[in-house]
Backbone as a ProteinNet text record, in pm:
[ID]
protein_1_A
[PRIMARY]
MPRLNGLPRPSSLRRAESRQAGQAAHDQPSRLTAAGEPGGSELTLVDQGKTKTIVVCSAAEKTAEKLAADDLVKYIKLMTGADVARASTDAEVADALKMDGDHPLIIIGSAALKADGDLQKSLDNAAKKNPILRADAIVLKRKGNRVYAAGNND
[TERTIARY]
-2909.2	-2955.7	-3065.6	-3061.4	-3167	-3300.7	-3408.6	-3540.8	-3634.5	-3728.2	-3830.3	-3963.8	-4043.4	-4171.6	-4155.6	-4050.6	-4028.5	-3964	-3946.2	-3885.8	-3744.5	-3656.2	-3520.6	-3524.6	-3442.3	-3431.5	-3355.6	-3402.1	-3324.8	-3189.2	-3086.6	-2952	-2944	-3022.6	-3019.5	-3069.2	-3168.2	-3217.8	-3112.3	-3041.9	-2935.4	-2825.5	-2788.5	-2684.5	-2729.9	-2856.1	-2907.6	-2906.8	-2948.9	-2947.6	-2805.6	-2711.6	-2571.5	-2518.8	-2552.5	-2508.5	-2569.4	-2698.3	-2763.1	-2696.9	-2665	-2597.1	-2460.2	-2389.5	-2258.5	-2268.1	-2370.4	-2387.8	-2420.3	-2501.8	-2535.1	-2409.1	-2317	-2190.9	-2110.9	-2117.4	-2043.1	-2102.9	-2233.2	-2298.3	-2258.8	-2198.5	-2157.7	-2014	-1984.5	-1844.8	-1760.7	-1641.7	-1559.1	-1415	-1345.4	-1204.3	-1136.6	-1023.1	-946.4	-806.6	-762.3	-629.3	-549.8	-419.2	-328.1	-268.8	-260.3	-207.1	-61.6	-22.7	116.4	184	299.9	371	303	314.2	252.6	296.4	198.3	228.1	254.6	255.9	281.2	151.2	163.4	44.7	-13.7	-142.6	-208.4	-166.2	-176.9	-155.4	-291.8	-343.4	-474	-458.1	-523.6	-518.7	-632.6	-750.4	-868.1	-941.3	-987.9	-1066.3	-1179.6	-1302.5	-1420.7	-1424.7	-1383.5	-1387.5	-1277.5	-1182.4	-1070.8	-940.7	-848.8	-722.2	-610	-490.5	-367.7	-284	-341	-271.2	-239.8	-122.9	-81.7	-40.8	-94	-52.3	59.1	173.5	292.9	319	330.1	357	456.5	555.8	663.6	611.9	680.9	646	666.4	761.4	787.9	711.1	590	512.7	474.8	472.5	426.3	274.1	211.5	65.8	6.1	60.7	7.1	19.7	129.9	148	49.3	30.2	-63.8	-205	-243.5	-376.2	-391.9	-286.4	-291.5	-312	-239.4	-253.6	-392.6	-440.2	-574.1	-681.5	-669.8	-767	-763.7	-646.4	-633.5	-703.4	-677.9	-742.4	-893.7	-937.3	-1080.5	-1149.3	-1091	-1157.8	-1149.6	-1046.9	-1045.5	-1158.3	-1179.3	-1288.8	-1423.9	-1441	-1567.6	-1594.2	-1488.1	-1505.5	-1526.2	-1462.4	-1458.8	-1513	-1523.9	-1564.7	-1450.1	-1331.4	-1215.2	-1145.2	-1104.8	-1025.8	-878.4	-813.1	-672	-588.2	-486.8	-396.4	-309.5	-261.5	-174.8	-52.2	64.1	190	240.9	251.5	294.3	393.8	425.2	533.5	661.6	775.1	902.3	907	862	864.3	768.8	647.1	550.3	600.5	658.6	711.9	822.9	916.3	1027.5	974.9	877.7	819.7	749.5	673	600.2	696.2	804.9	899.6	978	978.8	1045.9	954.5	823.5	727.2	750.9	708	722.7	613.5	607.8	515.1	369.9	337.7	199.7	119.5	186.8	121	150.5	49.9	71.9	97.2	190.9	222.4	198.4	132.8	120.9	203.5	315.2	411.9	401.6	375.6	341.8	454.9	476.5	560	704.9	753.8	895.7	933.5	838.8	866.7	893.2	819.1	840	975.5	1010	1138.5	1255.1	1237.5	1342.5	1350.9	1236.3	1232.9	1283.1	1269	1312.5	1404.1	1532.2	1632.2	1614.5	1551	1533.5	1412.5	1327.2	1202.3	1227.1	1324.4	1353	1394.9	1474.1	1516.2	1394.5	1303.4	1181.5	1097.1	1090.7	1015.6	1079.7	1210.4	1281.6	1258.6	1257.7	1234.3	1092.3	996.7	856.7	827.6	910.8	888.4	912.6	838.9	858.1	999.3	1065	1204.6	1216.7	1130	1132.6	993.5	952.3	815.6	795.7	676.7	642.8	612	537.1	505.7	575.6	540	595.8	626.1	710.4	748.7	676.7	546.1	469.6	490.8	502.2	517	467.6	419.1	374.9	431.7	476.5	525.3	460.8	415.5	360.6	443.6	477.3	559.6	516.4	507	479.8	598.7	641.9	748.7	706.5	671.5	626.7	499.7	504.6	386.8	382.3	463.7	471.5	428.4	349.4	311.5	370.3	452.3	515.1	444.7	412.9	349.4	417	468.2	535.2	515.1	528.7	513.8	596.8	603.4	671.3	582.2	609.2	536.2	628.7	720.7	820.3	769.3
1401.1	1264.7	1241.3	1133.5	1105.6	1086	1132.5	1122.1	1041.8	971.3	892.2	944.2	1004.1	1064.5	1161.7	1240.8	1340.3	1287.3	1154.5	1094.7	1048.5	1051	1000.8	854.2	818.4	678.8	598.9	480.2	396.3	363.6	356.9	330.7	195.1	96.7	-35.1	-25.7	61.5	80.5	148.2	248.2	315.3	216.5	126.5	27.4	-68	-110.9	-202.4	-135.3	-7.2	64.2	78	105.2	118.7	-13.4	-125.1	-256.1	-284.9	-249	-272	-189	-64.4	20.8	-35.1	-82.9	-142.6	-267.6	-351.1	-473.3	-439.9	-335.8	-295.9	-257.9	-190.9	-153.9	-278.6	-382.2	-506	-584.5	-563.1	-636.2	-583.9	-466.3	-406.1	-445.2	-472.5	-498	-376.7	-400.5	-288.1	-307.5	-195.2	-196.2	-87.1	-118.6	-23.4	-18.9	101.3	115	221.6	211.6	314.2	384.6	515.4	592.5	558.1	570.7	546.4	675.6	663	780.5	831.5	960.9	1013.6	932.2	889.6	810.2	663.3	628.7	489.7	413.8	294.1	210.6	222.3	191	185.5	57.5	59.2	-60.2	-102.3	-213.3	-260.5	-340	-291.5	-357.5	-458.1	-422.6	-508.9	-496.1	-607.7	-606.6	-707.1	-659.5	-744.3	-823.5	-760	-823.2	-924.2	-936	-1030	-952.5	-1004.8	-935.5	-1032.4	-990.7	-1059.6	-966.7	-851.6	-751.1	-802.4	-764.7	-800.5	-672.8	-652.9	-542.5	-595.4	-529.5	-573.5	-477.1	-532	-453	-529.3	-463.3	-525.8	-611.4	-721.6	-808.1	-734.6	-643.7	-563.7	-432.3	-440.7	-320.5	-243.3	-114.8	-26.5	-24.7	18.5	19.6	99.5	217	300.2	229.4	159.7	86.8	-29	-100.7	-212.5	-162	-51.6	5.1	53.1	112.6	158	40	-68.5	-187.3	-249	-259.1	-313.1	-229.2	-95.3	-5.8	-17.5	-27.5	-39.9	-166.5	-277.6	-404.3	-391.5	-333.6	-318.2	-233.6	-118.7	-27.9	-74.5	-145.8	-205.4	-307	-384.8	-482.7	-412	-303.9	-230.7	-169.1	-118.4	-53.6	-152.5	-268.4	-357.4	-497.1	-536.9	-673	-772.1	-726.7	-815.8	-832.3	-955	-984.4	-972	-871	-846.2	-923.8	-992.8	-1067.9	-971.2	-1018.5	-936.2	-1016	-959.4	-1021.2	-944.3	-1013.6	-941.4	-1018.4	-1142.2	-1210.9	-1191.4	-1214.4	-1198.1	-1282.4	-1408.2	-1498.5	-1451.2	-1406.8	-1358.3	-1232.2	-1142.5	-1018.3	-1050.9	-1137.9	-1175.8	-1240.2	-1330.3	-1396.6	-1296.4	-1204.6	-1105.9	-1016	-974.8	-885	-954	-1087	-1162	-1188	-1160.9	-1192.5	-1108	-1164.3	-1094.8	-988.8	-929.7	-821.9	-861.4	-989.2	-1034.9	-1002.5	-973.6	-943.2	-798.7	-709.5	-574	-576.9	-496.6	-488.3	-346.6	-333.4	-205.1	-222.1	-154.9	-174.4	-54.9	-85.4	16.5	39.1	164.5	201.8	159.4	99.8	64.5	-39.4	-125	-220.9	-147.4	-37.6	43	112.4	166.8	235.6	138.7	16.3	-84.6	-134.9	-147.3	-202.4	-103.5	26.9	128.9	227.8	217.4	299.7	449.5	492.4	634.9	694.6	610.1	657.7	744.3	709	788.2	929.9	943.7	1076.5	1158	1094.3	1163.4	1204.6	1117.8	1148.3	1265.2	1264	1375.2	1506.3	1502.5	1622.9	1675.7	1585.1	1625.9	1682.5	1651	1696.7	1846.6	1907.6	2050	2071	2172.8	2197.5	2258.3	2352.4	2417.8	2410.2	2291.3	2276.8	2344.2	2392.7	2450.7	2337.1	2237.7	2123.2	1997.2	1952.8	1828.5	1845.1	1758.5	1762.7	1654	1638.9	1533.3	1533.9	1415.3	1402	1264.1	1257.5	1131.2	1127.8	1010.4	995.2	871.6	886.2	776.4	768.5	648.6	630.8	502.8	508.2	387.7	357.5	232	185.9	48.4	41.9	-84.8	-133.6	-255.2	-313.6	-285.2	-194.5	-165.1	-22.6	-9.8	120.6	126.6	227.5	245.1	358.1	338	440.9	443.7	561.1	573.3	714.3	728.5	859	868.6	988	1004.8	1087.8	1079.7	1159.1	1173.2	1267.4	1281	1356
1018.9	1031.4	929.5	848.4	752	823.3	759.6	821.6	732.4	797.8	729.7	777.3	688.3	724.7	840.7	838.4	941.1	1067.4	1077.3	1195.6	1164.5	1262.6	1236.9	1195.1	1098.3	1055.4	1158.5	1190.6	1283.4	1222.5	1307.1	1256.5	1187.8	1230.8	1166.4	1022.1	995.2	859.2	773.7	831.1	755.5	719.6	814.1	786.4	676	679.2	577.5	440.4	434.6	307.3	255.3	345.2	306.5	250	314.4	264.6	127.6	108.9	-20.5	-129	-99.7	-197.4	-230	-129	-151.3	-235.9	-210.6	-288.5	-433.4	-455.6	-592.3	-668.4	-600.2	-664.7	-700.9	-617.8	-644.8	-761.5	-788.2	-895.6	-1033.5	-1038.6	-1164.5	-1197.2	-1324.7	-1362.2	-1326.8	-1277.8	-1236.2	-1279.2	-1283.6	-1317.7	-1236.5	-1178.6	-1101.1	-1159.5	-1197.1	-1256.7	-1184.1	-1195	-1144.2	-1264.8	-1256.2	-1368.1	-1392.1	-1515	-1550.4	-1589	-1647.3	-1694.9	-1821.1	-1850.2	-1971.6	-2093.5	-2170.9	-2289.1	-2257.7	-2130.8	-2089.7	-2073.9	-2024.8	-2009.5	-1868.5	-1859.5	-1729.8	-1658.7	-1529.4	-1449.5	-1397.1	-1444.7	-1401.8	-1273.3	-1168.7	-1039.4	-1024.1	-1077.5	-1071.7	-1204.3	-1257.7	-1380.8	-1367.2	-1381.3	-1371.9	-1240.4	-1132.3	-1001	-975.1	-1067.1	-1050.7	-1039	-959.4	-939.2	-908.3	-945.8	-905.1	-817.7	-784.3	-705.7	-565.8	-516.8	-381.2	-308.6	-189.2	-103.5	-15.2	-21.4	51.2	166.3	286.4	405.4	491.5	541.1	616.8	732.1	757.5	870.1	1001.5	1004.4	1124.2	1114.4	1057.5	1028.3	1154.6	1137	1242.8	1237.6	1343.3	1348.9	1233.6	1204.2	1095.9	960.8	938.1	812.1	802.2	910.9	911.5	882.6	947.2	923.3	778.9	723.3	584.2	489.8	512	427.7	444	567.9	593.3	525.2	537.4	474.3	323.3	266	121.5	71.2	136.9	99.5	115.2	225.3	253.2	146	113.5	20.8	-124.6	-161.3	-295.5	-305.3	-200	-196.5	-206.2	-130.9	-135.1	-272.5	-338.4	-468.4	-581.5	-573.1	-689	-663.8	-537.5	-504.9	-507.6	-541.1	-552.9	-418.3	-390.1	-271	-307.4	-254.5	-282	-181	-229.5	-141.7	-63.3	50.4	133.3	173.3	151.1	191.9	312.6	427.5	547.1	634	598.1	669.4	589.4	652.9	581.7	455.3	464.4	348.7	239.3	277.9	178.7	109.5	186.8	128.6	29.7	69.4	-19.5	-147.3	-134.8	-253	-343.4	-284.8	-365.1	-442.3	-377.9	-443.7	-554.9	-556.6	-663.5	-782.7	-769.7	-876.1	-999.9	-1112.3	-1239.8	-1256.5	-1373.9	-1402.3	-1412.2	-1394.9	-1404.9	-1279.2	-1169.5	-1043.2	-1002.6	-1010.9	-961.9	-810.7	-764.7	-622.8	-574	-459.6	-390.9	-264.3	-259.3	-151	-56.6	71.5	170.5	270.9	308.1	421.2	412.7	522	529.9	424.3	383.9	276.6	145.3	121	0	4.5	120.3	133.7	114.5	160.2	145.2	0.8	-65.5	-201.9	-306.4	-281.9	-378	-306.3	-334.7	-267.2	-287.3	-397.1	-424.4	-353.4	-299.1	-239.2	-115.7	-33.3	87.4	50.4	-55.9	-100.5	-144.5	-217.8	-260.5	-140.4	-40.4	81.4	155.7	165.4	231.3	157.3	24.8	-55.2	-38.2	-13.8	1.5	139.5	237.2	374.7	387.4	477.7	505.2	558	508.2	547	685.7	719.5	850.2	912.7	953.7	1002.7	1138.7	1159	1288.5	1386.7	1340.9	1426.1	1378.6	1257.5	1203.6	1055.6	1006.2	864.4	786.7	808.8	743.1	592.9	536.4	391.6	349.2	227.6	166.6	26.2	-15.5	-151.8	-213.3	-337.3	-417.6	-544.4	-584.8	-704	-773	-904.1	-980.6	-1068.9	-1066.3	-1153.5	-1205.2	-1334.6	-1392.3	-1326.2	-1271.2	-1207.4	-1057.4	-1010.3	-867.1	-835.9	-729.3	-676.2	-535.1	-510.4	-380.4	-307	-180.5	-98.3	38.4	74.8	204.1	256.2	385.1	446.2	572.1	624.8	752.6	843.3	968.4	1066.3	1185.6	1174.5	1281.4	1398.8
[MASK]
++++++++++++++++++++++++++++++++++++++++++++++++++++++++++++++++++++++++++++++++++++++++++++++++++++++++++++++++++++++++++++++++++++++++++++++++++++++++++

């Protein structure tokens, strides 16, 4: 526990210091990129606090997928100050998947598996073949302006 003059710091002071540190990070110009293929181009998700990135999560999302999408939006905001859009209704998901390369998409969970037919095979290959408890696996893939993220937990 942090101490002030040998005494424990009140939790309200720790929260205020944390908010001030977070705000200081937001005051700095920032850029967030996703790696590309070797020799390829970067995918810029946020530049100078501005973004066109959309996080896509299925309308029939499972709790874990919804939490993953919420956390992703939250932490991009904390790191860069940018408000990332979220597509989570059937109509929003369909519209986002039709967008051109000007809008980076981070596609989560079942929406990613549906949008990229090869992703399930990659996920199956990443899973433990003879698990003792579970065959947990996660797969991340970038194709053009899209980042696909999916996992299993059987």
